[in-house]
DNA sequence: ATTGCTATTGTACATCCGTTCAACAGGACG
DNA sequence: CGTCCTGTTGAACGGATGTACAATAGCAAT
């Protein structure tokens, strides 16, 4: 018996646990990006992943288990951007360049991080994960700042300055994601550099003369 | 019949609509601060306000109506801090001083703002409100920066710098609220000033070294 | 006191939530 | 062809959620 032409519903698809887990994590990420933590429900996620309702419990134990996995998945790209595979630690200009890539400046990523930060307050395990990422971010930034200061022949408190620069980058990201009409990612980067260069001297950033005019 | 001594439940309390509305808004604020948007439910809010389940619908039409009111209530203190009653516009040092007051640096206020920012994505009306506040904030900051630059005899792009300084302040606030172990509010203020002074010159900020002012 | 107005209450209801679980389907191996 | 094994399904359940609504209780005016 041939299948009716209009409908071809493959009701049963079998994947390896790793593949299926990743499918669910990515679906969770999309759902979170679209509607925030309120939309992060079993029904929404499973519909997004084209899976049945029982699968999240089966693969992650509970919805919170999936959320923890989503958390780690959201962190990975950030961690990956912190070190170049093989070529060593990125310098400050490169670090800032990456931070202001337009793909990060989306409403989706804002929704994801608002939800995850909100969960930190409830789930202490996530706070631990957050600290791991933050420590890595801070150490990388501190090293980059130290090298930049040395190259410019300046003395700075690299450890404190690292925290400040991270806050500045995140703050610019936050404001721009909440209301994109405030500025473009390129303007945000220029604004960031405008505050850093008086302290560290000019950085060799590609496309630096974007908003500030050709010469002084 | 005299009331039993152990229990005195006044089941029926009557308030004017304005008073009751404010009670519900404040209860909503507390609930939001305690558990984020997930805890913002009819049952939680009414229990917190010691009111019955029907009251939110009666006074605000729906739960979203209450959330909009909560939104406005959360904005008011920020707006109030932007101008001194009678004495004119605050200067830059005063503005920064207020931004880093420890009462703002709490998990509760973080939860509130994470929830509200998340709602902006869904409710366009809230985006309009947000822009009103941001415009006021930005204008005040721009004026303060322009006066500070003039006093220091420096030339700056006050409009762009205002956006940057706001982002820096908010970024420091965000990082510190997510994980208070990163720094204290006083350190956050110092870090903020460390990035601003190279551009604008030293600001006459009261309590720059954590002195609360002379005795009297 | 009586009446009218309205803030308030608590139940009812339809929907949605997360989790459990028995049954099922597709390979792998003999 | 038969038999495990395991990923998958979808119904079922108890509980929570937002709203509607009829009944109730205080308060002011008469």
Short mmCIF file of C-alpha atoms (C1' of nucleotides) in Angstrom, two decimals:
data_model
loop_
_atom_site.label_atom_id
_atom_site.label_comp_id
_atom_site.label_asym_id
_atom_site.label_seq_id
_atom_site.Cartn_x
_atom_site.Cartn_y
_atom_site.Cartn_z
CA UNK A 1 0.00 0.00 0.00
CA UNK A 2 1.49 3.29 -1.05
CA UNK A 3 1.39 6.28 1.21
CA UNK A 4 -1.26 8.93 0.59
CA UNK A 5 0.45 11.63 -1.46
CA UNK A 6 -0.39 14.65 0.67
CA UNK A 7 0.94 13.42 3.98
CA UNK A 8 4.19 11.71 4.81
CA UNK A 9 4.54 11.81 8.59
CA UNK A 10 7.54 9.86 9.78
CA UNK A 11 6.23 9.34 13.28
CA UNK A 12 9.17 7.40 14.57
CA UNK A 13 12.74 8.64 14.12
CA UNK A 14 15.60 6.99 15.94
CA UNK A 15 18.82 8.80 16.82
CA UNK A 16 21.82 8.10 19.00
CA UNK A 17 21.47 9.63 22.47
CA UNK A 18 24.16 12.23 21.75
CA UNK A 19 22.52 13.41 18.57
CA UNK A 20 19.07 13.52 20.07
CA UNK A 21 20.35 15.35 23.12
CA UNK A 22 21.91 17.99 20.94
CA UNK A 23 18.72 18.33 18.92
CA UNK A 24 16.81 19.02 22.11
CA UNK A 25 19.40 21.47 23.39
CA UNK A 26 19.32 23.41 20.16
CA UNK A 27 15.54 23.42 20.16
CA UNK A 28 15.64 24.71 23.73
CA UNK A 29 18.02 27.45 22.69
CA UNK A 30 15.73 28.52 19.87
CA UNK A 31 12.67 28.50 22.11
CA UNK A 32 14.51 30.52 24.75
CA UNK A 33 15.63 33.01 22.14
CA UNK A 34 12.14 33.39 20.78
CA UNK A 35 10.11 33.72 23.96
CA UNK A 36 12.36 33.78 27.00
CA UNK A 37 12.06 31.52 30.02
CA UNK A 38 8.27 31.68 29.88
CA UNK A 39 8.27 29.87 26.55
CA UNK A 40 10.70 27.24 27.78
CA UNK A 41 8.10 24.49 28.21
CA UNK A 42 8.11 20.80 27.41
CA UNK A 43 5.49 21.24 24.72
CA UNK A 44 7.25 24.12 23.00
CA UNK A 45 10.65 22.50 23.05
CA UNK A 46 9.46 19.12 21.84
CA UNK A 47 7.41 20.68 19.09
CA UNK A 48 10.45 22.72 18.05
CA UNK A 49 12.60 19.58 18.05
CA UNK A 50 9.89 17.49 16.35
CA UNK A 51 10.03 15.03 19.20
CA UNK A 52 7.49 13.54 21.57
CA UNK A 53 6.80 14.81 25.06
CA UNK A 54 8.59 12.03 26.88
CA UNK A 55 12.01 12.56 25.36
CA UNK A 56 13.26 15.40 27.54
CA UNK A 57 12.72 13.41 30.70
CA UNK A 58 14.28 10.36 29.08
CA UNK A 59 17.47 12.09 27.98
CA UNK A 60 17.91 14.75 30.65
CA UNK A 61 15.99 13.45 33.65
CA UNK A 62 13.92 16.60 33.92
CA UNK A 63 13.35 19.98 32.35
CA UNK A 64 15.95 21.49 34.65
CA UNK A 65 18.44 18.96 33.38
CA UNK A 66 17.86 20.20 29.86
CA UNK A 67 18.19 23.79 31.02
CA UNK A 68 21.59 23.04 32.52
CA UNK A 69 22.66 21.54 29.21
CA UNK A 70 21.32 24.57 27.39
CA UNK A 71 23.32 26.72 29.76
CA UNK A 72 26.53 24.93 28.89
CA UNK A 73 25.71 25.12 25.20
CA UNK A 74 25.21 28.87 25.44
CA UNK A 75 28.59 29.22 27.10
CA UNK A 76 30.57 27.24 24.59
CA UNK A 77 30.79 29.88 21.82
CA UNK A 78 31.93 32.46 24.34
CA UNK A 79 34.59 30.17 25.71
CA UNK A 80 35.67 29.25 22.22
CA UNK A 81 36.16 32.90 21.34
CA UNK A 82 38.61 33.26 24.22
CA UNK A 83 41.48 31.33 22.75
CA UNK A 84 42.67 30.76 19.24
CA UNK A 85 43.25 27.11 18.52
CA UNK A 86 47.03 26.76 18.34
CA UNK A 87 47.93 30.37 17.62
CA UNK A 88 47.91 31.26 21.32
CA UNK A 89 45.99 33.85 23.28
CA UNK A 90 44.19 36.56 21.27
CA UNK A 91 45.28 40.15 21.75
CA UNK A 92 43.05 42.92 23.03
CA UNK A 93 42.08 44.25 19.62
CA UNK A 94 41.04 40.82 18.45
CA UNK A 95 39.11 40.20 21.67
CA UNK A 96 37.12 43.40 21.25
CA UNK A 97 36.65 42.75 17.58
CA UNK A 98 34.99 39.44 18.40
CA UNK A 99 32.85 40.87 21.17
CA UNK A 100 31.16 43.28 18.80
CA UNK A 101 30.37 40.92 16.00
CA UNK A 102 26.80 41.61 14.90
CA UNK A 103 25.64 38.00 15.34
CA UNK A 104 25.86 38.47 19.11
CA UNK A 105 23.75 41.61 18.99
CA UNK A 106 20.38 40.00 18.53
CA UNK A 107 17.17 39.95 20.45
CA UNK A 108 17.44 36.16 20.56
CA UNK A 109 20.77 36.13 22.35
CA UNK A 110 19.49 38.77 24.75
CA UNK A 111 16.47 36.63 25.61
CA UNK A 112 18.71 33.63 26.14
CA UNK A 113 21.07 35.41 28.51
CA UNK A 114 18.33 37.19 30.44
CA UNK A 115 16.76 33.81 31.08
CA UNK A 116 20.02 32.15 32.06
CA UNK A 117 21.09 34.95 34.36
CA UNK A 118 17.72 34.80 36.01
CA UNK A 119 18.20 31.12 36.62
CA UNK A 120 21.51 31.70 38.37
CA UNK A 121 19.60 33.24 41.23
CA UNK A 122 17.65 30.02 41.71
CA UNK A 123 20.13 27.32 40.76
CA UNK A 124 23.45 27.52 42.63
CA UNK A 125 25.01 25.02 40.27
CA UNK A 126 24.65 27.53 37.46
CA UNK A 127 26.42 30.16 39.55
CA UNK A 128 29.41 27.87 39.74
CA UNK A 129 29.38 27.44 35.98
CA UNK A 130 29.05 31.17 35.53
CA UNK A 131 32.08 31.78 37.72
CA UNK A 132 34.15 29.36 35.70
CA UNK A 133 33.34 31.19 32.49
CA UNK A 134 33.82 34.59 34.04
CA UNK A 135 37.18 33.62 35.50
CA UNK A 136 38.37 32.41 32.11
CA UNK A 137 37.07 35.54 30.42
CA UNK A 138 38.71 37.75 33.01
CA UNK A 139 42.05 35.96 32.86
CA UNK A 140 42.16 36.17 29.07
CA UNK A 141 41.20 39.84 29.14
CA UNK A 142 43.74 40.61 31.82
CA UNK A 143 46.53 38.98 29.81
CA UNK A 144 45.52 40.85 26.69
CA UNK A 145 45.39 44.15 28.56
CA UNK A 146 48.79 43.52 30.13
CA UNK A 147 50.37 42.85 26.74
CA UNK A 148 48.68 45.86 25.20
CA UNK A 149 49.90 48.11 28.01
CA UNK A 150 53.42 46.78 27.70
CA UNK A 151 53.39 47.36 23.95
CA UNK A 152 52.23 50.92 24.53
CA UNK A 153 54.71 51.47 27.34
CA UNK A 154 52.04 52.21 29.92
CA UNK A 155 51.44 51.07 33.46
CA UNK A 156 47.97 49.86 34.32
CA UNK A 157 46.22 47.76 36.91
CA UNK A 158 45.46 44.99 34.47
CA UNK A 159 43.34 42.91 36.84
CA UNK A 160 40.97 45.70 37.78
CA UNK A 161 40.91 47.09 34.29
CA UNK A 162 39.92 43.69 32.92
CA UNK A 163 36.76 43.66 35.02
CA UNK A 164 35.96 47.18 33.91
CA UNK A 165 36.43 46.49 30.22
CA UNK A 166 34.31 43.36 30.41
CA UNK A 167 31.57 45.36 32.09
CA UNK A 168 31.81 48.03 29.42
CA UNK A 169 31.54 45.51 26.62
CA UNK A 170 28.63 43.74 28.26
CA UNK A 171 26.88 47.00 29.04
CA UNK A 172 27.12 48.17 25.46
CA UNK A 173 25.87 44.79 24.32
CA UNK A 174 22.95 44.93 26.75
CA UNK A 175 21.74 48.41 25.82
CA UNK A 176 22.04 47.70 22.14
CA UNK A 177 20.12 44.42 22.37
CA UNK A 178 17.32 45.91 24.42
CA UNK A 179 16.83 48.69 21.92
CA UNK A 180 18.77 48.32 18.66
CA UNK A 181 17.83 51.85 17.64
CA UNK A 182 20.33 53.23 20.16
CA UNK A 183 23.38 52.29 18.11
CA UNK A 184 24.83 49.77 15.71
CA UNK A 185 27.38 47.14 16.72
CA UNK A 186 30.03 49.12 14.86
CA UNK A 187 29.18 52.26 16.82
CA UNK A 188 29.25 50.26 20.02
CA UNK A 189 32.73 49.05 19.21
CA UNK A 190 33.87 52.59 18.44
CA UNK A 191 32.39 53.79 21.72
CA UNK A 192 34.20 51.05 23.58
CA UNK A 193 37.52 51.92 21.99
CA UNK A 194 36.98 55.60 22.68
CA UNK A 195 37.05 54.86 26.38
CA UNK A 196 39.88 52.34 26.32
CA UNK A 197 42.43 54.11 24.13
CA UNK A 198 43.02 57.02 26.54
CA UNK A 199 44.17 54.44 29.05
CA UNK A 200 45.97 51.91 26.89
CA UNK A 201 46.88 53.88 23.78
CA UNK A 202 45.66 53.09 20.28
CA UNK A 203 44.98 49.45 19.52
CA UNK A 204 45.56 47.92 16.13
CA UNK A 205 41.94 47.11 15.50
CA UNK A 206 40.73 46.42 11.99
CA UNK A 207 38.26 49.03 10.84
CA UNK A 208 39.09 51.37 13.67
CA UNK A 209 38.36 54.67 11.99
CA UNK A 210 34.70 53.92 11.66
CA UNK A 211 32.87 56.70 13.42
CA UNK A 212 35.57 59.12 14.49
CA UNK A 213 36.76 60.72 11.29
CA UNK A 214 40.02 60.27 9.39
CA UNK A 215 42.50 62.43 11.29
CA UNK A 216 42.91 64.73 14.21
CA UNK B 1 -19.23 36.30 70.46
CA UNK B 2 -15.70 37.45 71.15
CA UNK B 3 -13.00 36.48 68.67
CA UNK B 4 -10.85 33.47 69.54
CA UNK B 5 -7.57 34.80 70.88
CA UNK B 6 -5.17 32.87 68.64
CA UNK B 7 -6.65 33.86 65.31
CA UNK B 8 -7.76 37.24 64.11
CA UNK B 9 -8.25 36.96 60.34
CA UNK B 10 -9.78 40.10 58.91
CA UNK B 11 -11.14 38.43 55.80
CA UNK B 12 -12.53 41.53 54.25
CA UNK B 13 -10.48 44.69 53.99
CA UNK B 14 -11.68 47.59 51.90
CA UNK B 15 -9.33 50.12 50.34
CA UNK B 16 -9.66 52.85 47.78
CA UNK B 17 -8.78 51.68 44.28
CA UNK B 18 -5.57 53.71 44.25
CA UNK B 19 -4.33 52.28 47.52
CA UNK B 20 -5.22 48.73 46.61
CA UNK B 21 -3.61 49.11 43.21
CA UNK B 22 -0.40 50.27 44.80
CA UNK B 23 -0.48 47.39 47.26
CA UNK B 24 -0.73 44.95 44.38
CA UNK B 25 2.03 46.67 42.43
CA UNK B 26 4.36 46.54 45.39
CA UNK B 27 3.52 42.91 46.01
CA UNK B 28 4.26 42.21 42.36
CA UNK B 29 7.59 43.97 42.69
CA UNK B 30 8.52 41.86 45.69
CA UNK B 31 7.48 38.64 44.00
CA UNK B 32 9.44 39.56 40.89
CA UNK B 33 12.48 40.36 42.97
CA UNK B 34 12.27 37.10 44.83
CA UNK B 35 11.65 34.66 42.01
CA UNK B 36 11.76 36.41 38.66
CA UNK B 37 9.07 36.28 36.00
CA UNK B 38 8.38 32.61 36.75
CA UNK B 39 7.14 33.50 40.21
CA UNK B 40 4.97 36.31 38.91
CA UNK B 41 1.67 34.44 39.23
CA UNK B 42 -1.76 35.44 40.41
CA UNK B 43 -1.56 33.18 43.44
CA UNK B 44 1.88 34.39 44.50
CA UNK B 45 1.10 38.04 44.07
CA UNK B 46 -2.26 37.91 45.83
CA UNK B 47 -0.80 35.91 48.70
CA UNK B 48 2.00 38.47 48.98
CA UNK B 49 -0.52 41.31 48.99
CA UNK B 50 -2.90 39.45 51.32
CA UNK B 51 -5.67 39.80 48.78
CA UNK B 52 -8.01 37.42 47.05
CA UNK B 53 -7.50 35.98 43.60
CA UNK B 54 -10.01 38.14 41.83
CA UNK B 55 -8.50 41.49 42.69
CA UNK B 56 -5.82 41.70 40.03
CA UNK B 57 -8.36 41.23 37.25
CA UNK B 58 -10.67 43.70 38.92
CA UNK B 59 -8.13 46.50 39.28
CA UNK B 60 -5.85 45.91 36.30
CA UNK B 61 -7.98 43.98 33.84
CA UNK B 62 -5.47 41.18 33.57
CA UNK B 63 -2.11 40.01 34.81
CA UNK B 64 -0.39 41.84 31.98
CA UNK B 65 -2.10 45.02 33.10
CA UNK B 66 -0.51 44.64 36.50
CA UNK B 67 2.86 43.93 34.91
CA UNK B 68 2.68 47.17 32.96
CA UNK B 69 1.96 49.01 36.21
CA UNK B 70 4.86 47.22 37.88
CA UNK B 71 7.02 48.32 34.99
CA UNK B 72 6.16 51.94 35.54
CA UNK B 73 6.69 51.60 39.26
CA UNK B 74 10.16 50.17 38.70
CA UNK B 75 11.03 53.13 36.50
CA UNK B 76 9.96 55.83 38.88
CA UNK B 77 12.94 55.74 41.27
CA UNK B 78 15.32 55.87 38.33
CA UNK B 79 13.53 58.84 36.84
CA UNK B 80 13.42 60.54 40.20
CA UNK B 81 17.17 60.21 40.57
CA UNK B 82 17.66 62.14 37.33
CA UNK B 83 16.71 65.54 38.57
CA UNK B 84 16.99 67.25 41.87
CA UNK B 85 13.77 68.83 42.94
CA UNK B 86 14.37 72.55 42.70
CA UNK B 87 18.15 72.56 42.78
CA UNK B 88 18.40 71.89 39.04
CA UNK B 89 20.12 69.17 37.06
CA UNK B 90 22.61 67.01 38.96
CA UNK B 91 26.24 67.11 37.90
CA UNK B 92 28.19 64.12 36.67
CA UNK B 93 29.77 63.26 39.99
CA UNK B 94 26.40 63.25 41.70
CA UNK B 95 24.89 61.16 38.93
CA UNK B 96 27.56 58.51 39.27
CA UNK B 97 27.38 58.67 43.02
CA UNK B 98 23.70 57.79 42.87
CA UNK B 99 24.17 55.05 40.31
CA UNK B 100 26.47 53.12 42.61
CA UNK B 101 24.46 53.28 45.77
CA UNK B 102 24.46 49.81 47.32
CA UNK B 103 20.66 49.55 47.49
CA UNK B 104 20.58 49.18 43.73
CA UNK B 105 23.11 46.39 43.79
CA UNK B 106 20.85 43.61 44.97
CA UNK B 107 19.73 40.29 43.60
CA UNK B 108 16.16 41.53 43.88
CA UNK B 109 16.66 44.49 41.60
CA UNK B 110 18.53 42.27 39.15
CA UNK B 111 15.64 39.82 39.03
CA UNK B 112 13.20 42.65 38.50
CA UNK B 113 15.09 44.17 35.61
CA UNK B 114 15.87 40.87 33.94
CA UNK B 115 12.17 40.11 33.95
CA UNK B 116 11.16 43.54 32.68
CA UNK B 117 13.76 43.62 29.91
CA UNK B 118 12.58 40.19 28.85
CA UNK B 119 9.05 41.49 28.61
CA UNK B 120 10.07 44.32 26.29
CA UNK B 121 10.63 41.71 23.60
CA UNK B 122 7.01 40.62 23.85
CA UNK B 123 5.16 43.81 24.69
CA UNK B 124 5.86 46.70 22.32
CA UNK B 125 4.19 49.13 24.67
CA UNK B 126 6.95 48.50 27.18
CA UNK B 127 9.57 49.29 24.55
CA UNK B 128 8.01 52.72 24.17
CA UNK B 129 8.17 53.26 27.92
CA UNK B 130 11.75 52.07 27.97
CA UNK B 131 12.71 54.56 25.28
CA UNK B 132 11.15 57.39 27.24
CA UNK B 133 13.23 56.56 30.28
CA UNK B 134 16.37 55.98 28.29
CA UNK B 135 15.99 59.27 26.46
CA UNK B 136 15.62 61.12 29.74
CA UNK B 137 18.58 59.30 31.23
CA UNK B 138 20.69 60.01 28.18
CA UNK B 139 19.77 63.67 28.01
CA UNK B 140 20.59 64.18 31.68
CA UNK B 141 23.88 62.36 31.32
CA UNK B 142 24.78 64.29 28.21
CA UNK B 143 24.19 67.60 29.93
CA UNK B 144 26.22 66.55 32.94
CA UNK B 145 29.09 65.39 30.73
CA UNK B 146 29.02 68.60 28.72
CA UNK B 147 29.26 70.72 31.87
CA UNK B 148 32.00 68.52 33.30
CA UNK B 149 34.01 68.80 30.09
CA UNK B 150 33.58 72.54 30.02
CA UNK B 151 34.71 72.84 33.61
CA UNK B 152 37.77 70.75 32.82
CA UNK B 153 38.44 72.64 29.60
CA UNK B 154 38.15 69.58 27.40
CA UNK B 155 36.38 68.85 24.16
CA UNK B 156 34.28 65.70 24.00
CA UNK B 157 31.46 64.25 21.97
CA UNK B 158 28.99 64.51 24.81
CA UNK B 159 26.15 62.69 23.08
CA UNK B 160 28.16 59.62 22.19
CA UNK B 161 30.00 59.63 25.47
CA UNK B 162 26.70 59.70 27.36
CA UNK B 163 25.64 56.41 25.79
CA UNK B 164 29.00 54.90 26.59
CA UNK B 165 29.01 55.98 30.22
CA UNK B 166 25.49 54.70 30.74
CA UNK B 167 26.52 51.37 29.27
CA UNK B 168 29.56 51.24 31.54
CA UNK B 169 27.50 51.97 34.62
CA UNK B 170 24.88 49.41 33.67
CA UNK B 171 27.49 46.83 32.79
CA UNK B 172 29.22 47.20 36.14
CA UNK B 173 25.86 46.98 37.86
CA UNK B 174 24.94 43.85 35.92
CA UNK B 175 28.16 41.94 36.59
CA UNK B 176 28.09 42.85 40.24
CA UNK B 177 24.48 41.78 40.70
CA UNK B 178 24.96 38.47 38.92
CA UNK B 179 27.90 37.62 41.13
CA UNK B 180 28.50 39.96 44.07
CA UNK B 181 31.83 38.32 44.78
CA UNK B 182 33.34 40.07 41.76
CA UNK B 183 33.45 43.47 43.42
CA UNK B 184 31.73 45.80 45.85
CA UNK B 185 29.62 48.76 44.76
CA UNK B 186 32.41 51.06 45.95
CA UNK B 187 34.93 49.23 43.79
CA UNK B 188 32.54 49.38 40.87
CA UNK B 189 32.31 53.13 41.27
CA UNK B 190 36.08 53.43 41.43
CA UNK B 191 36.40 51.31 38.30
CA UNK B 192 33.90 53.53 36.53
CA UNK B 193 35.74 56.70 37.48
CA UNK B 194 39.05 55.17 36.44
CA UNK B 195 37.79 54.96 32.88
CA UNK B 196 36.05 58.32 32.81
CA UNK B 197 38.67 60.59 34.34
CA UNK B 198 41.23 60.12 31.55
CA UNK B 199 38.62 61.57 29.20
CA UNK B 200 36.95 64.20 31.36
CA UNK B 201 39.52 64.95 34.00
CA UNK B 202 39.04 64.43 37.74
CA UNK B 203 35.49 64.78 39.00
CA UNK B 204 34.72 66.23 42.36
CA UNK B 205 32.97 63.15 43.62
CA UNK B 206 32.02 63.10 47.25
CA UNK B 207 33.43 60.14 49.06
CA UNK B 208 35.92 59.26 46.38
CA UNK B 209 37.88 57.26 48.92
CA UNK B 210 34.73 55.96 50.65
CA UNK B 211 34.42 58.85 53.04
CA UNK B 212 30.78 59.56 53.67
CA UNK B 213 31.46 63.20 54.25
CA UNK B 214 32.54 65.33 57.18
CA UNK B 215 30.73 65.13 60.44
CA UNK B 216 28.36 67.78 61.62
"C1'" DA C 1 -32.74 51.88 59.30
"C1'" DT C 2 -32.82 51.37 54.65
"C1'" DT C 3 -30.96 51.56 50.17
"C1'" DG C 4 -27.55 51.71 46.54
"C1'" DC C 5 -22.94 51.38 45.21
"C1'" DT C 6 -18.69 49.10 44.75
"C1'" DA C 7 -14.68 46.81 46.52
"C1'" DT C 8 -13.94 42.15 47.64
"C1'" DT C 9 -14.24 37.19 47.99
"C1'" DG C 10 -13.84 32.46 46.62
"C1'" DT C 11 -15.43 29.01 43.65
"C1'" DA C 12 -15.65 27.20 39.02
"C1'" DC C 13 -13.72 26.17 34.72
"C1'" DA C 14 -10.89 25.41 30.79
"C1'" DT C 15 -6.30 25.23 29.77
"C1'" DC C 16 -1.53 24.27 30.35
"C1'" DC C 17 2.37 22.45 33.02
"C1'" DG C 18 5.97 18.60 34.16
"C1'" DT C 19 6.33 13.93 34.97
"C1'" DT C 20 5.26 8.99 34.80
"C1'" DC C 21 4.67 4.78 32.44
"C1'" DA C 22 3.12 0.97 29.68
"C1'" DA C 23 3.25 -0.04 25.02
"C1'" DC C 24 5.63 0.25 20.60
"C1'" DA C 25 9.24 0.35 16.76
"C1'" DG C 26 13.47 -0.33 14.59
"C1'" DG C 27 17.96 -2.37 14.59
"C1'" DA C 28 21.56 -5.81 16.00
"C1'" DC C 29 22.65 -10.28 16.57
"C1'" DG C 30 21.93 -15.09 16.54
"C1'" DC D 1 13.07 -15.84 11.53
"C1'" DG D 2 13.15 -14.84 16.42
"C1'" DT D 3 14.87 -12.39 20.43
"C1'" DC D 4 16.79 -8.91 23.08
"C1'" DC D 5 17.86 -4.06 23.51
"C1'" DT D 6 16.98 0.58 23.55
"C1'" DG D 7 15.18 4.85 21.70
"C1'" DT D 8 10.56 6.54 21.15
"C1'" DT D 9 5.68 7.44 21.59
"C1'" DG D 10 1.45 9.34 23.45
"C1'" DA D 11 -2.00 8.91 26.81
"C1'" DA D 12 -2.86 9.75 31.65
"C1'" DC D 13 -2.45 12.21 36.02
"C1'" DG D 14 -2.19 15.57 39.64
"C1'" DG D 15 -1.32 20.08 40.15
"C1'" DA D 16 -0.88 25.01 38.83
"C1'" DT D 17 -2.43 28.87 36.03
"C1'" DG D 18 -5.40 32.98 34.33
"C1'" DT D 19 -9.95 34.50 34.00
"C1'" DA D 20 -15.03 34.84 34.71
"C1'" DC D 21 -18.64 35.44 37.69
"C1'" DA D 22 -22.20 35.23 41.19
"C1'" DA D 23 -22.37 36.07 45.95
"C1'" DT D 24 -20.92 38.98 49.82
"C1'" DA D 25 -19.53 42.87 52.83
"C1'" DG D 26 -18.43 47.45 54.04
"C1'" DC D 27 -19.49 52.29 53.38
"C1'" DA D 28 -21.98 56.49 52.29
"C1'" DA D 29 -26.18 58.79 51.37
"C1'" DT D 30 -30.86 59.00 52.35
#
